Coordinates of C-alpha atoms in Angstrom, one line a residue:
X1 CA 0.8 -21.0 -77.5
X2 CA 3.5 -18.3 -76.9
X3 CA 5.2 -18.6 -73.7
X4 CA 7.2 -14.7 -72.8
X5 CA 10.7 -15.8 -70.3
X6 CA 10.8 -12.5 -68.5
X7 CA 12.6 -13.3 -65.4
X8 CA 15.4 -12.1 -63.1
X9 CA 18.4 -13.4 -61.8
X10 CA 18.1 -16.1 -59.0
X11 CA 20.2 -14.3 -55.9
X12 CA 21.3 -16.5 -53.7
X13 CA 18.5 -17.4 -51.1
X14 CA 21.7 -18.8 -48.4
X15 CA 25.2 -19.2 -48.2
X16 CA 25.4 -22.4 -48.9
X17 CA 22.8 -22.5 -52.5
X18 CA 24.8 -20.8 -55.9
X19 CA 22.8 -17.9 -57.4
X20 CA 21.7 -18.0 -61.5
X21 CA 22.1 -15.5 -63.6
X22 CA 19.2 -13.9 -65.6
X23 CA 19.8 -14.9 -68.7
X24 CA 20.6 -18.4 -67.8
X25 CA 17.6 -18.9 -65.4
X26 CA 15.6 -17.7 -68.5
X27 CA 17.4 -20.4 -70.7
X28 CA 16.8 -22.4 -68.0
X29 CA 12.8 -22.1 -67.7
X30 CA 12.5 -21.7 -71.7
X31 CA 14.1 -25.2 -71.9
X32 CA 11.9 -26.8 -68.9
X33 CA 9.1 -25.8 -70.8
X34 CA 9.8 -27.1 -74.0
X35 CA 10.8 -30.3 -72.7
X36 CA 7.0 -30.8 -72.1
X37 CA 5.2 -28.3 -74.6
X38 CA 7.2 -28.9 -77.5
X39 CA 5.0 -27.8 -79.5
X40 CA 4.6 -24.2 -77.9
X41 CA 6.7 -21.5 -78.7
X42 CA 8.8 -19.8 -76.1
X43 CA 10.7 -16.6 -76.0
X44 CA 13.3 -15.0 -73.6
X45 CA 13.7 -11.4 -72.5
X46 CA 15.6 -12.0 -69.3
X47 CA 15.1 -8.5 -66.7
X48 CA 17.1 -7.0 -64.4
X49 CA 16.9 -4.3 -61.9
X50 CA 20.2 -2.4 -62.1
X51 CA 22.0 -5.1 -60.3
X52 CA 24.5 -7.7 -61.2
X53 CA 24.3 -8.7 -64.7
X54 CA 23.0 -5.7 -66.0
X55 CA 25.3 -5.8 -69.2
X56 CA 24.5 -9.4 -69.9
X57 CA 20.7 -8.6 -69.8
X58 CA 21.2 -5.8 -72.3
X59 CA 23.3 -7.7 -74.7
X60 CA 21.1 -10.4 -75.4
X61 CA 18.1 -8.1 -75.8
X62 CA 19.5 -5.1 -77.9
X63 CA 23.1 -6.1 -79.2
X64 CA 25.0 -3.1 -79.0
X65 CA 29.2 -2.1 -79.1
X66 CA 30.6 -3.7 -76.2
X67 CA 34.2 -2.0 -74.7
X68 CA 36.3 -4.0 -72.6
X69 CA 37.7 -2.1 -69.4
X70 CA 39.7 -3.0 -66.8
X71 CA 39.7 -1.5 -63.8
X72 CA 40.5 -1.9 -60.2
X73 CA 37.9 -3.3 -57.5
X74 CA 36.8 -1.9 -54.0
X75 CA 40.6 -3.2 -52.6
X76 CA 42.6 -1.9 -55.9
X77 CA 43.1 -5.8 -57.8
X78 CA 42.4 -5.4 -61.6
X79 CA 39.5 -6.7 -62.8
X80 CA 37.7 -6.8 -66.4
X81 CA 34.5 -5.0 -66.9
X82 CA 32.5 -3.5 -69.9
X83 CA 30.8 -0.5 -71.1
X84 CA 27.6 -1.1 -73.4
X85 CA 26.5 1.2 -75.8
X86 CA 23.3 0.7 -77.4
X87 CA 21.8 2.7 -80.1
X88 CA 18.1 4.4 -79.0
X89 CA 15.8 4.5 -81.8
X90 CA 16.2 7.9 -82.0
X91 CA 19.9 7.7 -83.2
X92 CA 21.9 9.0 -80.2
X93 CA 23.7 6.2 -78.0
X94 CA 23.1 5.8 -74.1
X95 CA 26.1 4.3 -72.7
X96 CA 25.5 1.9 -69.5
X97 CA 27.9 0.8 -67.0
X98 CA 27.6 -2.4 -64.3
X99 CA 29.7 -1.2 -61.1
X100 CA 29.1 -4.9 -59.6
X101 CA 32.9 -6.4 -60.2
X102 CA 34.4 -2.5 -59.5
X103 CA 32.3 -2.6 -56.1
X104 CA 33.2 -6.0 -55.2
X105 CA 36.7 -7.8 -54.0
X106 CA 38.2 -8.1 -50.8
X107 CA 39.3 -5.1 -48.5
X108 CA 38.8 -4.1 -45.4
X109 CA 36.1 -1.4 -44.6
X110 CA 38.6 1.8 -44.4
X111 CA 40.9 0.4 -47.3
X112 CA 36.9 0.1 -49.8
X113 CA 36.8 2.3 -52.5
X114 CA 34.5 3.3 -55.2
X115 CA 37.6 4.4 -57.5
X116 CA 36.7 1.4 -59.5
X117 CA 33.2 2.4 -60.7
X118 CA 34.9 6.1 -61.5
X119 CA 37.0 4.4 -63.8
X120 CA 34.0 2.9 -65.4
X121 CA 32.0 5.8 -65.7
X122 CA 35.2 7.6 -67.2
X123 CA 34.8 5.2 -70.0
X124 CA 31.4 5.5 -70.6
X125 CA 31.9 9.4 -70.9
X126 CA 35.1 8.5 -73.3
X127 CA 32.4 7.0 -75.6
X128 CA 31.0 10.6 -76.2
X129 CA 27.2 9.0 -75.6
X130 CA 25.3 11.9 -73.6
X131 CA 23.5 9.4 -71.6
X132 CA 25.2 7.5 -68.6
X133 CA 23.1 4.6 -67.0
X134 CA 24.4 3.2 -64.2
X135 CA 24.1 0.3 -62.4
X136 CA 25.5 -0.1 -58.7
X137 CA 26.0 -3.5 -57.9
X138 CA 24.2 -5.7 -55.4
X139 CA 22.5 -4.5 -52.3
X140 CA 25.7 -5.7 -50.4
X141 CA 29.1 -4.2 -51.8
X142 CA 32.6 -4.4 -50.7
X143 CA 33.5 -0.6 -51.3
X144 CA 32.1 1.9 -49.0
X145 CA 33.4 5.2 -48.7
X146 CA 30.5 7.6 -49.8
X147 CA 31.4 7.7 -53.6
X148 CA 34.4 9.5 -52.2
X149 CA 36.8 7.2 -54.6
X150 CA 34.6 7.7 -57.8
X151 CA 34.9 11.3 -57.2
X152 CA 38.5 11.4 -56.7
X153 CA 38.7 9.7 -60.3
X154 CA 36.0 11.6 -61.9
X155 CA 38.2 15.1 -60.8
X156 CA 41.6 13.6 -61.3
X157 CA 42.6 14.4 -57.6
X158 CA 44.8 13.5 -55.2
X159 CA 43.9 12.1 -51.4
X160 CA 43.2 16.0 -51.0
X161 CA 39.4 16.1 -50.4
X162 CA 38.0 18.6 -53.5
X163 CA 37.0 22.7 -52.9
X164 CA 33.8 24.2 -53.8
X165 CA 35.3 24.9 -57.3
X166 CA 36.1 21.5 -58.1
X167 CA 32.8 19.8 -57.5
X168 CA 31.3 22.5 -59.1
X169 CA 33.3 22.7 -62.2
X170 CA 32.5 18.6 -62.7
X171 CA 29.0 19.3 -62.3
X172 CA 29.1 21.7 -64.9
X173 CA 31.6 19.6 -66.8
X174 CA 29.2 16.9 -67.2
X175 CA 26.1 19.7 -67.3
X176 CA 25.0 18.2 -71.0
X177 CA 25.2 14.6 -69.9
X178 CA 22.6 12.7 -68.6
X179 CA 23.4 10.8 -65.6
X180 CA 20.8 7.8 -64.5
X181 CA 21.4 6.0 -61.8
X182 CA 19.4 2.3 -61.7
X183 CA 18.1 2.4 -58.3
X184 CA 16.9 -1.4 -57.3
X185 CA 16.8 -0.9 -53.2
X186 CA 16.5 2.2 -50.4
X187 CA 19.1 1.3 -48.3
X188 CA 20.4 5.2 -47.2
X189 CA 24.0 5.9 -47.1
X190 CA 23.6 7.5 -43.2
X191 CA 21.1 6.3 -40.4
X192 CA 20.2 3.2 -38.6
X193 CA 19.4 1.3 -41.5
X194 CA 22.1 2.9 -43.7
X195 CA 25.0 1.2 -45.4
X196 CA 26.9 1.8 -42.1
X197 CA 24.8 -0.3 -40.0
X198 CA 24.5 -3.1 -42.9
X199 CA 28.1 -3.7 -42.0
X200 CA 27.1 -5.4 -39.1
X201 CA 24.2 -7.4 -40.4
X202 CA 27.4 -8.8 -43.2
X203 CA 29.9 -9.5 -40.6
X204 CA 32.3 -7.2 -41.5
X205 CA 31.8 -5.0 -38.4
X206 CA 30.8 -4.7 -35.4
X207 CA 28.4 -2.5 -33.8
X208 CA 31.2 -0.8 -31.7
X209 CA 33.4 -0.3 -35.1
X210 CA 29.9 0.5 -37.3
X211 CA 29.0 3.3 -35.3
X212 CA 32.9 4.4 -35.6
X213 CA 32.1 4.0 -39.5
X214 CA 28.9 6.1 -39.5
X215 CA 30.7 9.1 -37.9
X216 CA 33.5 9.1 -40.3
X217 CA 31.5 9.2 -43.1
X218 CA 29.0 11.6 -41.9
X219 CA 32.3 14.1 -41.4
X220 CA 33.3 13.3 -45.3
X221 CA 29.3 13.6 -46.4
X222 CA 29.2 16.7 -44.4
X223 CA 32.6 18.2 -46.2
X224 CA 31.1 17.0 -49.8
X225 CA 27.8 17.9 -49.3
X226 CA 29.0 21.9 -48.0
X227 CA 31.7 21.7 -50.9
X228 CA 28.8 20.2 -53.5
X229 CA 27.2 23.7 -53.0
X230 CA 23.4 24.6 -54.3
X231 CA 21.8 22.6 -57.0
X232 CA 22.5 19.3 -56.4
X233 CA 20.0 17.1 -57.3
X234 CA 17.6 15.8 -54.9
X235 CA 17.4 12.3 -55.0
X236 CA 14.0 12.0 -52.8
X237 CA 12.3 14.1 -55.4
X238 CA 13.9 12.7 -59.0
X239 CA 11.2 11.1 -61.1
X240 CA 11.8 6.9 -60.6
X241 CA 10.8 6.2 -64.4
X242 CA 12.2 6.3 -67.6
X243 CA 11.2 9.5 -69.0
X244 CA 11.5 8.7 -72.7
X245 CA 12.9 12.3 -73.5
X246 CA 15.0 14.8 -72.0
X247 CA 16.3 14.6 -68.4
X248 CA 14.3 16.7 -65.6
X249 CA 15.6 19.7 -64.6
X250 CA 18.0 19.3 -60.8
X251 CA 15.8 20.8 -58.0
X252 CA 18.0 22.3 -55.0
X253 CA 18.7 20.3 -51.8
X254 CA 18.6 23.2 -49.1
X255 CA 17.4 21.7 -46.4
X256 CA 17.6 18.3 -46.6
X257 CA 20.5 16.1 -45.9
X258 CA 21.3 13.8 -49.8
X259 CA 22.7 10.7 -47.3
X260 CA 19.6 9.7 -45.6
X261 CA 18.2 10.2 -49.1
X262 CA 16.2 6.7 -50.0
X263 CA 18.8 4.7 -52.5
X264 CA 21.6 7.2 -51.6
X265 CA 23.8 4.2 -49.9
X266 CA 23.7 1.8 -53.2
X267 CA 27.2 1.1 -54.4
X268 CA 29.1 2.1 -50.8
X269 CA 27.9 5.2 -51.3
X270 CA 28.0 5.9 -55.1
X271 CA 24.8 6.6 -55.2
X272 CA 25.3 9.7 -52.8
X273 CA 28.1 11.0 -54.9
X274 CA 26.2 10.8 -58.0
X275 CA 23.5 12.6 -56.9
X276 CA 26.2 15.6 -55.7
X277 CA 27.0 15.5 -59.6
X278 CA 23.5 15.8 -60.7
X279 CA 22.6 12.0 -61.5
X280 CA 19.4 11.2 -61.2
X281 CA 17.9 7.9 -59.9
X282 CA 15.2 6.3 -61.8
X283 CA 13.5 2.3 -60.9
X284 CA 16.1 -0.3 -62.2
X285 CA 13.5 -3.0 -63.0
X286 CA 11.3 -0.3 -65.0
X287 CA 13.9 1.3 -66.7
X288 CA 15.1 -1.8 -67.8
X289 CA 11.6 -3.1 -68.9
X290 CA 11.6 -0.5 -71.5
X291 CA 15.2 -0.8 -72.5
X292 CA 14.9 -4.0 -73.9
X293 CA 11.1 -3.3 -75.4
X294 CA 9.3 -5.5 -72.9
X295 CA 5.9 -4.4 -73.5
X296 CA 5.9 -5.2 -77.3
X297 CA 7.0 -8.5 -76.4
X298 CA 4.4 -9.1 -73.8
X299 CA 1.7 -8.1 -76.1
X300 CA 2.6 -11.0 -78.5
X301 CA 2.6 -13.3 -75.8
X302 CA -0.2 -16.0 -74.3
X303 CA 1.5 -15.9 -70.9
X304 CA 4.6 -14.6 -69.1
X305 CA 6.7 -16.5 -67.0
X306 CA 9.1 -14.2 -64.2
X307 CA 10.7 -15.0 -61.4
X308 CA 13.2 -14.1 -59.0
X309 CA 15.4 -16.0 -56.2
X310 CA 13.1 -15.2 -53.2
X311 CA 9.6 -14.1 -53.6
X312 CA 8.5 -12.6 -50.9
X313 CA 6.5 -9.1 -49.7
X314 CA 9.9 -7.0 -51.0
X315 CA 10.3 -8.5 -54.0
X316 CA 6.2 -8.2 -55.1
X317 CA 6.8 -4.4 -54.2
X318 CA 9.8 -3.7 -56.2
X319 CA 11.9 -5.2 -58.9
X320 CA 11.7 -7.7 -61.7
X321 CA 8.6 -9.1 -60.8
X322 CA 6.5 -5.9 -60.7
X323 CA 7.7 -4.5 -63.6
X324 CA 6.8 -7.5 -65.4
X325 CA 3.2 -7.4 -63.8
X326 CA 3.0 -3.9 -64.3
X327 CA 3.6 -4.2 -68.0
X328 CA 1.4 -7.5 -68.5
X329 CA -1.8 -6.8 -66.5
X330 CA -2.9 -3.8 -68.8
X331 CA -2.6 -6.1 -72.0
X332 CA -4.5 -8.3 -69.8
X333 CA -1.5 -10.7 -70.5
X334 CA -1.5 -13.8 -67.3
X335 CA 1.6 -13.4 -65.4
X336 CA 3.0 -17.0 -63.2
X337 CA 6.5 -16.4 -60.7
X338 CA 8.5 -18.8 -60.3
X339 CA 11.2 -18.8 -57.1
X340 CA 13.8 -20.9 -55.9
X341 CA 12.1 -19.9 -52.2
X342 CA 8.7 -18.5 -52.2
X343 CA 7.9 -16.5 -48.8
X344 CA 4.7 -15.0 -49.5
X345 CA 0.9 -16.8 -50.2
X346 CA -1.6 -16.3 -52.6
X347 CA -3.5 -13.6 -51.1
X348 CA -0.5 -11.3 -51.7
X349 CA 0.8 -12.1 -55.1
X350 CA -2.7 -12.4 -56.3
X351 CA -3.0 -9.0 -55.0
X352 CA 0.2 -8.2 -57.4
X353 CA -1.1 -9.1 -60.4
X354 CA 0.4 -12.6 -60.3
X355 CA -2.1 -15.1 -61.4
X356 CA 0.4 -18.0 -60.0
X357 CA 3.1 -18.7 -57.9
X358 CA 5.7 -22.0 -57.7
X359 CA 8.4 -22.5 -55.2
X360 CA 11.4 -24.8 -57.3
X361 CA 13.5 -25.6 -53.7
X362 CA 10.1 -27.4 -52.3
X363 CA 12.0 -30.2 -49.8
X364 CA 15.5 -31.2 -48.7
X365 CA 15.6 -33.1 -52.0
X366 CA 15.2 -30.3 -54.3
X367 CA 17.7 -28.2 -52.0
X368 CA 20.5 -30.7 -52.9
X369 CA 19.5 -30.6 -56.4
X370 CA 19.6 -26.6 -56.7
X371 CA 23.4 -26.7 -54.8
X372 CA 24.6 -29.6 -57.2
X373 CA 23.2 -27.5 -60.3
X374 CA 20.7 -24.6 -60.3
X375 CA 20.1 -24.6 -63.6
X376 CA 19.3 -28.2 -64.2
X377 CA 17.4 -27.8 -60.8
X378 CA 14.8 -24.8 -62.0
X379 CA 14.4 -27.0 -65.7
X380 CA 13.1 -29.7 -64.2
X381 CA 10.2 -28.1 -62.2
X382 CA 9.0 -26.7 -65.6
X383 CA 7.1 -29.2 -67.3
X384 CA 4.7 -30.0 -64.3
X385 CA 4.4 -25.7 -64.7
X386 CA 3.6 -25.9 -68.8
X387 CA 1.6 -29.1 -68.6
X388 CA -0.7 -27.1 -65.9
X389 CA -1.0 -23.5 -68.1
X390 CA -0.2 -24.8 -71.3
X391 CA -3.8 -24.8 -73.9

């Protein structure tokens, strides 16, 4: 039997229980299996949605050059980070970037800049490759300042905020590149469930100093948006899959405000920024299905194994875990999900395409297993798993 390891990385489900990364949570389950289906031969293709470990995933699927960088995080310490360039089969190179470290550190809210992922996506357009693909960190980043940083890099400026002619020059600058941004949430930069208002929810506001936050940046959106001029991309209306070809054409914004945009608060902010340049955001999970060639690998499979940290309504919607069902279910390929936490019941993830479902934190006793050693922790709930679905 061949067993497909297709899984995502294992986020944290509380403070106090370590995350796992894809590729080790995939090493993880492949060796759990085998421990009781020698005999069976397992694969790994570990996913990810545009969110931490985006390079790692990449790597292990397609090789590629791998450029060290180091740049500064959201409060200015150095810190090392990589640009990946893979070769696409039709000879050109895409270049992709992982803003996670750049976008993380320590610094308060006003002092949290995007600079960092600038830096990074100045690399990637050192490398020449006319595709960028971007990935902006976790839901929850230290940096927030509306990509106002990452633009600052990108036009070589000062603290001076940039004119009409600036912006537009950059957007023309970069005209011939294609800009992707990996979009794995909807979280908008402005409102009141924007990035502002998540400040609160991660303790690093409060609602007084939040709403204090929201005005501030809706006076920088509102200068960048006016100086941005007309067409911008529109983030709302940007195809969300991998096109396989040439980038859509940008469609105006008049009208429409880019930072209540769905996906325009990802990265602090980035997001928004990108978008002013012309970047277009695409579904991280899909995108990176087809990257690594997932759907030739599920069609030599038996049955595919995903998972995820927490599966609950959110994650059957969007993802790893759809994207894995999406490709599997037309090859009429089984798909099982494991989770360190599982929040949702059969009804619903039957209704995804997921044939099974099994929780690996299932008492007080597997908790203090998963804190003392995730890894060890998902292996052993595999061969109950393969001695069930194993023929």
């Amino acid at each position: 039997m061949h067993v497909l390891v297709s899984t995502g990385r294992f986020d944290p489900a509380a403070p106090d229980r370590p995350g796992l990364g894809a590729v080790e949570a995939a090493a993880a389950i492949g060796a759990g299996w085998q421990d009781a289906r020698p005999e069976d031969r397992v694969t790994a293709v570990p996913l990810n949605d545009g969110g931490p470990g985006l390079i790692d995933v990449l790597q292990a699927a397609r090789g590629g050059e791998l450029i060290a960088v180091t740049v500064p995080d959201a409060g200015g310490e150095p810190v090392p980070s990589a640009v990946l360039v893979l070769t696409e089969d039709s000879g050109a190179p895409t270049a992709y970037v992982d803003g996670s470290v750049a976008l993380g550190g320590s610094a308060p809210v006003a002092e949290a800049t995007t600079a960092g992922l600038g830096h990074l996506i100045r690399a990637a357009l050192d490398t020449g490759a006319p595709r960028i693909v971007i990935g902006t960190g976790p839901r929850r980043v230290t940096a927030h300042d509306a990509g106002w940083g990452l633009l600052r890099v990108l036009l070589d400026e000062d603290d001076a905020r940039p004119s009409t002619a600036d912006l537009v020059a950059l957007r023309e600058a970069l005209h011939d590149r294609d800009l992707v941004l990996l979009g794995h949430h909807d979280q908008a930069l402005l409102g009141l469930n924007g990035a502002s208002a998540a400040l609160v929810d991660a303790g690093r506001a409060t609602a007084e100093e939040s709403q204090a936050i929201e005005r501030r940046t809706a006076d920088l959106v509102a200068a960048l948006t006016t100086a941005a001029g007309p067409g911008r991309t529109n983030l709302l209306t940007t195809p969300h899959g991998h096109d396989h070809g040439h980038p859509p054409t940008a469609t105006a914004v008049t009208g429409t405000r880019p930072a209540v945009a769905p996906g325009s608060g990802a990265g602090g902010g980035a997001a928004f920024a990108l978008g002013l340049l012309g970047a277009r955001r695409v579904d991280g999970a899909t995108w990176i299905a087809d990257a690594v060639r997932l759907a030739d690998r599920v069609e030599a499979a038996d049955l595919v194994v995903t998972g995820v940290g927490v599966l609950d309504g959110t994650a059957l919607e969007e993802g790893v875990v759809p994207a894995v069902s999406a490709v599997a279910l037309p090859l009429g390929i089984p798909v099982i999900a494991l989770a360190a936490q599982l929040r949702t019941g059969r009804r619903d993830w039957g209704a995804a395409g997921i044939a099974g479902a099994f929780e690996v934190v299932e008492s007080p006793e597997r908790a203090a297993d998963w804190r003392a050693g995730p890894a060890a922790a998902l292996r052993a709930r595999l061969p109950r798993i393969a001695r069930t679905w194993s023929r």
